[in-house]
Amino acid sequence: MSDQLIGILSFPLLLTMIFLRVPIGLSMFVTGLIGLVLVTDGTQVPFGRLKSETFTTFSSYSLSIIPMFLLMGHFATLGGMSQALFKAAEGWLGHRKGGVAMAAVGACAGFGAICGSSLATAATMGRVALPEMRRYGYDGGFSTAVLAAGGTLGILIPPSIVLVIYAILVEQNIAKLFLAAFIPGVIAALGYVLAISIYVRLFPERGGIMPRVPYAERFASMVKIWPVLVVFGAVVGGIYAGWFTPTEGAAVGALGTGLIAWFNGGLTRVTLVESFTVTARATAMIFFIILGAAFYNGFLALTQVPQGIAEWVGSSGFSPYTILIMILVFYLILGCFMDSLSMILLTIPIFWPVMQGLDFGFVSMVDLHGARAMEALLAVPEMTAQGIEGLLASYRDGVDLTLAQTVQFDAIRVHFDADIVALDGAFQALAAGEELTRDQIRALELRRVNAGALNRINTELIAIWFGILVLIVVEVGLITPPVGMNLFIINAMDRTTKMTATYKAVLFFVASDLLRVVLLVAFPVITLMFITW
């Protein structure tokens, strides 16, 4: 039996163990161990990898961000931030038809910005918002569906634990992934609000209205959410400003939410110990899944299965977008039966080599030359973007340079000590949207404009875009029957509501998610607009 065949046969074994309710981390670990024994014809290599893989995995500095974000979310709950967010949103929206449901979605988005976990967001906001929704006459199935869907915002709106793990798997910048997730996260929240609006118009008897809140109370409720804004601004803003790394930002967030919880009276000696215990248990569970995935993916790499799949896809003749759509559909199906973290850890090492080999044409060599040339020209003293565009416009229109533009051109030539012919040719090429020649590149002293740099840029952009898309379809799995983890968590809080009622109502939010996936696939710029390269 060949190594590749052993690797392929490991998939049904793994899925069988998962469906038999064996913990996912243990399933991947055992499958990887058995596979390594078969591939290496002995136990020496598997046991050797057990020692080295454990150390390599858990000594990763990036993984320390996970317990910090978990602790930050727990402290935020103790500090009453979830209730403050919901009350503020409810005050402004609750008097509208479906307004309390919209407020719940807004509160989930706000809490997700300081939590990073979908399940924690769903459970926390469920305790706060579900009683209010039922009190104002909202249908049970609709109420539970709203909160299950709103909870998924916890893994999309940064910071996100699942996004951190994805960044580690594909070796990309965590801060850039957080930045890329922001706009899709806002679109997700708006999409859910729109879904609520449509639902209550189709089924007006299932949505309630609360009395209008006086403006004085509305503004008073806004004052109470300042801790959320401060923590989010400190963590996310500090990371993007370069004040600290994502891991340090998570620690700052945990400290900040802890101090706020202590100030509000929610953090006592008992709740502090409980917070550490809950965080340690959740971290241990996540880390064991990561270890199992690392062991199993190491076995797959040895069998060359991911590489074989990538080569087959590359020679299949399918277009990059066709392959992407097939992968996303696979995630949607798998999400009906498996939790988000397990899907990411199990599939990314297989699908990422496939995505790396695809050309979506995000950045061409002309784009790269133009961007690097603009950076170089802006480094010239007193040169502005407007002045550069004016020079290029004159070259593009074929008109003589003005006196001021001639002075600018001479300043550029002196700054770079460039040959006038090469510099003139560089401006002609940039104006015409053409690649620069070697002489023109040297004239502007451009760096990082070779094929290798272009490949690295496109790989980074594909990794970020693909990561956000995967995160969204994984998020859909959290509210898709029959597994739908968020559905079970919220439905368990309302024993009077049948699961089938929740299933029916949540389909509106699943439709919103699918439309969002189509939008982000069709327009990658929505995800990548803030990413610099």
XYZ file of C-alpha atoms in Angstrom:
533
model
C 0.000 0.000 0.000
C 1.452 3.378 -1.040
C 1.945 6.266 1.378
C -0.555 8.443 -0.504
C -3.214 5.742 -0.322
C -2.666 5.444 3.429
C -3.088 9.211 3.710
C -6.323 9.162 1.695
C -7.742 6.229 3.715
C -7.054 8.155 6.921
C -9.920 10.561 6.123
C -12.771 8.036 6.482
C -11.139 6.686 9.655
C -10.938 10.178 11.122
C -14.528 11.074 10.199
C -15.797 7.783 11.617
C -14.120 8.494 14.953
C -15.594 12.016 14.985
C -19.116 10.746 14.264
C -18.683 8.194 17.067
C -18.269 11.223 19.380
C -14.556 10.689 19.999
C -13.121 14.168 20.849
C -11.804 15.814 17.695
C -8.321 16.404 19.108
C -7.981 12.780 20.158
C -9.384 11.602 16.805
C -6.768 13.511 14.820
C -3.992 12.487 17.206
C -4.816 8.757 17.063
C -5.304 8.795 13.279
C -1.988 10.582 12.798
C -0.206 8.164 15.144
C -1.583 5.062 13.375
C -0.760 6.583 10.005
C 2.830 7.349 10.981
C 3.318 3.792 12.260
C 2.103 2.417 8.908
C 4.099 4.850 6.760
C 7.388 4.514 8.681
C 7.037 0.764 9.448
C 7.664 1.195 13.155
C 7.115 3.260 16.272
C 10.457 5.066 16.491
C 9.489 7.989 14.227
C 5.951 8.453 15.659
C 7.201 8.518 19.268
C 10.064 10.815 18.288
C 7.596 13.179 16.614
C 5.374 13.027 19.695
C 8.176 14.579 21.733
C 9.289 17.145 19.154
C 5.790 18.074 17.903
C 4.525 18.742 21.411
C 7.408 21.094 22.183
C 7.294 22.823 18.794
C 3.540 23.387 18.966
C 3.260 24.645 22.521
C 6.410 26.764 22.479
C 4.856 29.007 19.821
C 4.727 32.549 21.182
C 1.736 33.355 18.965
C -0.451 30.782 20.738
C -0.233 32.718 23.998
C -2.743 35.137 22.505
C -5.515 32.520 22.874
C -5.778 32.352 26.696
C -5.478 36.148 26.863
C -8.466 36.665 24.564
C -10.450 33.988 26.415
C -9.699 35.670 29.737
C -10.579 39.077 28.297
C -13.997 37.776 27.215
C -14.671 36.264 30.633
C -13.684 39.473 32.443
C -15.891 41.462 30.039
C -18.863 39.322 31.054
C -18.132 39.831 34.750
C -17.815 43.572 34.162
C -21.390 43.790 32.859
C -20.250 44.984 29.441
C -22.611 42.658 27.585
C -25.627 44.038 29.445
C -24.484 47.636 28.945
C -24.107 47.074 25.198
C -27.530 45.508 24.884
C -29.280 48.190 26.944
C -27.666 50.955 24.888
C -28.661 49.355 21.573
C -32.126 48.499 22.895
C -32.738 52.100 23.934
C -32.111 53.401 20.417
C -33.701 50.572 18.402
C -36.164 48.748 20.647
C -39.238 50.854 19.757
C -38.992 49.788 16.100
C -40.556 46.626 14.738
C -37.941 43.951 15.378
C -35.847 46.579 17.164
C -34.961 44.483 20.226
C -33.688 41.738 17.897
C -31.626 44.326 16.006
C -30.291 45.592 19.333
C -29.256 42.030 20.222
C -27.284 41.767 16.960
C -25.622 45.130 17.614
C -24.729 44.082 21.145
C -23.298 40.786 19.841
C -21.125 42.740 17.398
C -19.896 45.011 20.182
C -19.231 42.141 22.568
C -17.499 40.164 19.799
C -15.056 43.061 19.495
C -13.763 42.324 23.005
C -14.362 38.589 23.200
C -13.091 36.712 20.117
C -15.188 33.589 20.639
C -18.473 32.804 18.913
C -19.725 30.347 21.508
C -18.911 32.730 24.371
C -20.629 35.613 22.576
C -23.742 33.528 21.906
C -23.932 32.193 25.464
C -23.293 35.583 27.110
C -25.689 37.606 24.962
C -28.278 34.827 25.190
C -28.431 35.240 28.963
C -28.805 39.008 28.603
C -31.080 39.439 25.561
C -33.262 36.323 25.421
C -35.410 37.195 28.479
C -35.940 40.724 27.121
C -36.991 39.495 23.695
C -39.492 37.037 25.138
C -40.811 39.704 27.530
C -41.706 41.966 24.593
C -43.543 39.234 22.698
C -40.883 37.905 20.319
C -41.448 34.386 19.011
C -39.205 31.747 20.620
C -37.831 30.358 17.372
C -37.078 33.830 16.042
C -35.458 34.943 19.317
C -33.151 31.943 19.541
C -32.251 32.212 15.843
C -31.345 35.904 16.200
C -29.009 35.251 19.122
C -27.442 32.169 17.526
C -26.684 34.172 14.374
C -25.514 37.217 16.330
C -23.128 35.017 18.286
C -21.249 34.134 15.098
C -20.027 37.731 14.932
C -17.680 36.826 17.786
C -15.304 34.956 15.482
C -15.419 37.470 12.626
C -15.168 40.896 14.229
C -11.582 41.267 15.486
C -10.091 40.092 17.720
C -10.891 36.498 16.743
C -9.391 33.327 18.196
C -10.120 31.257 15.087
C -8.501 33.939 12.912
C -5.394 33.819 15.113
C -5.115 30.059 14.598
C -5.626 30.480 10.845
C -2.857 33.110 10.738
C -0.487 30.694 12.502
C -1.348 27.855 10.114
C -0.702 29.898 6.952
C 2.121 31.966 8.513
C 0.515 35.364 7.920
C 0.390 38.619 9.865
C -2.320 38.479 12.554
C -2.821 42.260 12.583
C -3.466 42.354 8.811
C -6.037 39.570 9.105
C -7.787 41.467 11.908
C -7.852 44.571 9.712
C -9.218 42.641 6.731
C -12.017 41.147 8.871
C -13.355 44.501 10.012
C -15.423 45.507 6.942
C -16.847 41.970 6.380
C -17.767 41.953 10.076
C -19.685 45.218 9.746
C -21.402 43.894 6.597
C -22.355 40.742 8.533
C -24.011 42.750 11.296
C -25.869 44.946 8.786
C -26.928 41.843 6.853
C -28.424 40.328 9.997
C -30.281 43.563 10.740
C -31.681 43.473 7.197
C -32.681 39.818 7.651
C -34.528 40.745 10.851
C -36.309 43.587 9.071
C -37.459 41.271 6.289
C -38.525 38.553 8.747
C -40.741 40.807 10.874
C -42.407 42.162 7.749
C -43.193 38.660 6.524
C -44.225 37.440 9.985
C -45.288 40.560 11.934
C -46.857 38.511 14.730
C -43.460 37.013 15.652
C -41.737 40.297 16.444
C -42.526 42.681 19.278
C -42.116 46.365 20.055
C -40.976 47.860 23.354
C -42.040 51.326 24.604
C -40.029 54.269 23.316
C -37.179 55.188 25.661
C -36.686 58.908 26.511
C -33.605 60.516 24.979
C -32.141 61.220 28.405
C -32.085 57.497 29.156
C -30.669 56.722 25.711
C -27.711 59.034 26.180
C -27.217 57.775 29.725
C -26.981 54.217 28.401
C -24.359 55.330 25.864
C -22.174 56.601 28.690
C -22.146 53.137 30.246
C -20.517 51.497 27.183
C -17.346 53.601 27.374
C -15.356 50.649 28.807
C -16.046 48.633 25.640
C -14.858 51.474 23.431
C -11.757 52.011 25.553
C -10.771 48.331 25.568
C -11.450 47.867 21.847
C -9.600 51.074 20.990
C -6.637 50.140 23.174
C -6.339 46.580 21.864
C -7.085 46.968 18.159
C -5.849 50.539 17.850
C -2.666 49.730 19.747
C -1.939 46.772 17.483
C -2.430 48.785 14.277
C -0.499 51.759 15.640
C 2.455 49.477 16.358
C 2.455 50.152 20.085
C 2.448 46.440 20.835
C 2.154 43.041 19.164
C -1.187 41.174 18.935
C -0.152 38.998 21.876
C 0.737 42.035 23.980
C -2.525 43.652 22.853
C -4.477 40.643 24.107
C -2.711 40.926 27.474
C -3.536 44.646 27.635
C -7.176 43.819 26.837
C -7.340 41.154 29.552
C -5.846 43.575 32.084
C -8.207 46.375 31.043
C -11.381 44.263 31.205
C -10.190 42.794 34.507
C -9.775 46.250 36.052
C -13.195 47.342 34.746
C -14.823 44.178 36.138
C -13.133 44.804 39.500
C -14.243 48.447 39.497
C -17.847 47.420 38.696
C -17.835 44.846 41.484
C -18.041 41.786 39.259
C -14.476 40.594 39.882
C -13.948 39.178 43.346
C -11.498 36.634 44.704
C -13.971 33.832 43.919
C -14.818 34.999 40.382
C -11.126 35.651 39.654
C -10.223 32.047 40.478
C -13.237 30.876 38.459
C -12.122 33.013 35.499
C -8.640 31.507 35.557
C -10.085 27.991 35.858
C -12.538 28.413 32.981
C -9.832 29.997 30.808
C -7.376 27.199 31.625
C -9.912 24.513 30.725
C -10.877 26.173 27.445
C -7.213 26.771 26.580
C -6.313 23.161 27.338
C -9.109 21.944 25.083
C -8.041 24.225 22.221
C -4.358 23.378 22.646
C -5.047 19.642 22.612
C -7.014 20.048 19.374
C -4.082 22.029 17.952
C -1.655 19.294 19.007
C -3.836 16.585 17.458
C -4.102 18.605 14.251
C -0.348 19.210 14.155
C 0.312 15.485 14.560
C -2.233 14.506 11.908
C -1.127 17.197 9.445
C 2.500 16.141 9.924
C 1.478 12.621 8.922
C -0.390 13.962 5.858
C 2.647 15.993 4.805
C 4.756 12.821 4.996
C 2.315 11.006 2.697
C 2.418 13.932 0.204
C -1.392 14.004 0.035
C -1.732 17.843 0.204
C 0.973 18.272 -2.424
C -0.671 15.641 -4.615
C -4.035 17.386 -4.358
C -2.408 20.724 -5.220
C -0.697 19.211 -8.277
C -3.920 17.558 -9.419
C -5.860 20.788 -9.077
C -3.145 22.704 -10.918
C -3.338 20.326 -13.878
C -7.146 19.940 -13.835
C -7.831 22.968 -16.018
C -10.387 24.444 -13.597
C -10.340 28.215 -13.212
C -9.156 29.619 -9.850
C -12.653 30.857 -8.995
C -14.199 27.465 -9.783
C -11.747 25.792 -7.397
C -12.403 28.419 -4.723
C -16.166 27.917 -4.990
C -15.777 24.139 -4.709
C -13.690 24.559 -1.550
C -16.220 26.956 -0.013
C -19.112 24.582 -0.805
C -17.141 21.787 0.863
C -16.784 23.962 3.974
C -20.506 24.712 3.996
C -21.319 20.988 3.914
C -18.668 20.067 6.483
C -19.869 22.861 8.740
C -23.177 21.040 9.184
C -21.361 18.297 11.100
C -18.161 19.758 12.596
C -17.205 22.715 14.773
C -15.316 25.704 13.376
C -11.948 25.218 15.083
C -11.731 21.572 14.064
C -12.552 22.424 10.444
C -9.853 25.084 10.286
C -7.171 22.862 11.804
C -8.101 19.824 9.723
C -8.580 21.391 6.301
C -6.345 24.452 5.994
C -3.102 22.398 5.715
C -4.770 20.578 2.799
C -6.463 23.482 1.015
C -3.861 26.199 1.551
C -1.256 24.563 -0.766
C -4.018 24.401 -3.391
C -4.842 28.106 -2.983
C -1.171 29.068 -3.086
C -0.879 27.631 -6.568
C -3.774 29.666 -7.988
C -3.465 33.013 -9.747
C -6.289 35.437 -8.983
C -4.382 38.346 -10.502
C -4.653 40.631 -7.504
C -1.381 42.444 -8.233
C 0.437 42.514 -11.581
C 4.032 43.537 -12.224
C 2.736 46.837 -13.625
C 0.859 47.461 -10.364
C 3.968 46.625 -8.361
C 6.192 48.939 -10.422
C 3.648 51.750 -10.148
C 3.270 51.403 -6.374
C 7.004 51.209 -5.688
C 7.683 54.136 -8.045
C 5.117 56.254 -6.201
C 6.786 55.401 -2.884
C 10.203 56.344 -4.288
C 8.994 59.627 -5.811
C 7.222 60.682 -2.613
C 10.572 60.362 -0.842
C 11.877 63.278 -2.931
C 11.846 66.472 -0.799
C 8.757 68.673 -1.341
C 7.276 66.171 -3.813
C 3.549 65.485 -3.343
C 1.168 62.880 -4.740
C -0.667 65.664 -6.567
C 2.565 66.821 -8.195
C 3.429 63.279 -9.310
C -0.041 62.790 -10.784
C 0.351 66.079 -12.645
C 3.649 64.940 -14.168
C 2.139 61.603 -15.220
C -0.908 63.367 -16.693
C 1.344 65.552 -18.848
C 3.228 62.484 -20.084
C -0.056 60.652 -20.653
C -1.523 63.545 -22.696
C 1.724 64.100 -24.614
C 1.985 67.786 -23.705
C 5.054 69.778 -22.702
C 5.813 70.067 -19.005
C 4.982 73.341 -17.311
C 7.748 75.374 -15.709
C 6.811 74.067 -12.256
C 6.745 70.467 -13.537
C 10.155 70.939 -15.165
C 11.524 72.058 -11.807
C 9.958 68.976 -10.179
C 11.450 66.686 -12.822
C 14.924 68.190 -12.281
C 14.545 67.756 -8.512
C 13.733 64.073 -9.031
C 16.723 63.630 -11.379
C 19.071 65.259 -8.861
C 17.640 63.269 -5.938
C 18.238 59.924 -7.666
C 21.276 61.088 -9.660
C 19.465 59.448 -12.576
C 20.161 59.402 -16.296
C 17.710 61.827 -17.891
C 16.819 59.438 -20.719
C 16.086 56.549 -18.309
C 14.073 58.832 -16.026
C 12.089 60.224 -18.950
C 11.406 56.662 -20.134
C 10.294 55.665 -16.631
C 7.676 58.437 -16.576
C 6.490 57.455 -20.049
C 6.105 53.823 -18.987
C 4.304 54.735 -15.729
C 1.938 57.063 -17.608
C 1.178 54.368 -20.189
C 0.665 51.657 -17.551
C 3.617 49.562 -18.722
C 6.340 47.620 -16.905
C 9.607 49.454 -16.264
C 12.842 48.301 -17.836
C 15.906 47.495 -15.747
C 17.477 50.884 -16.556
C 14.291 52.662 -15.530
C 14.092 50.653 -12.287
C 17.693 51.602 -11.504
C 16.970 55.238 -12.325
C 14.308 55.366 -9.587
C 16.302 53.099 -7.259
C 13.323 50.778 -6.821
C 13.541 47.783 -4.477
C 11.421 44.645 -4.142
C 10.101 44.702 -7.714
C 11.119 41.249 -8.923
C 9.016 38.158 -9.583
C 9.710 36.801 -6.096
C 8.379 39.963 -4.446
C 5.293 39.885 -6.668
C 4.640 36.253 -5.751
C 4.972 37.017 -2.021
C 2.507 39.895 -2.275
C -0.086 37.847 -4.165
C 0.356 34.930 -1.757
C -0.246 37.229 1.207
C -3.355 38.775 -0.369
C -4.773 35.357 -1.295
C -4.112 34.087 2.250
C -5.926 37.058 3.807
C -8.872 36.963 1.389
C -9.222 33.182 1.618
C -8.986 33.330 5.402
C -11.888 35.764 5.687
C -13.989 33.705 3.264
C -13.254 30.511 5.192
C -14.080 32.255 8.455
C -17.477 33.298 7.079
C -18.451 29.858 5.735
C -17.228 28.294 8.987
C -19.404 30.834 10.777
C -22.381 29.658 8.681
C -21.724 26.148 9.990
C -22.304 27.392 13.534
C -25.952 28.113 12.692
C -26.588 25.389 10.111
C -28.598 22.278 11.092
C -28.132 19.543 12.175
C -25.086 20.341 14.370
C -25.017 24.176 14.530
C -23.260 24.651 17.876
C -24.733 28.118 18.470
C -28.255 26.825 17.846
C -27.928 24.242 20.611
C -26.382 26.720 23.061
C -29.172 29.288 22.656
C -31.990 26.763 22.364
C -30.878 25.172 25.640
C -31.631 28.521 27.332
C -35.248 28.433 26.193
C -36.694 24.998 26.855
C -40.159 26.083 25.695
C -38.951 26.572 22.092
C -38.691 23.579 19.771
C -35.434 23.154 17.885
C -37.363 22.919 14.608
C -38.712 26.441 15.181
C -35.169 27.732 15.621
C -34.072 25.869 12.475
C -36.795 27.515 10.374
C -36.098 31.041 11.593
C -32.319 30.794 11.261
C -32.571 30.120 7.515
C -33.026 33.870 6.950
C -29.640 34.512 8.569
C -27.998 31.667 6.654
C -29.272 33.297 3.444
C -27.731 36.600 4.557
C -24.396 34.859 5.145
C -24.456 33.175 1.737
C -25.158 36.492 0.004
C -22.221 37.990 1.892
C -19.943 35.180 0.697
C -21.009 35.833 -2.905
C -20.322 39.551 -2.437
C -16.827 39.024 -1.012
C -15.915 36.444 -3.663
C -17.077 38.763 -6.458
C -15.398 41.851 -4.970
C -12.158 40.926 -3.133
C -11.387 44.630 -2.727
C -13.969 44.773 0.098
C -11.708 42.520 2.146
C -8.362 43.819 0.919
C -8.996 47.583 0.709
C -6.998 48.374 3.872
C -4.146 45.903 3.262
C -0.866 47.536 2.266
C 1.795 45.696 0.309
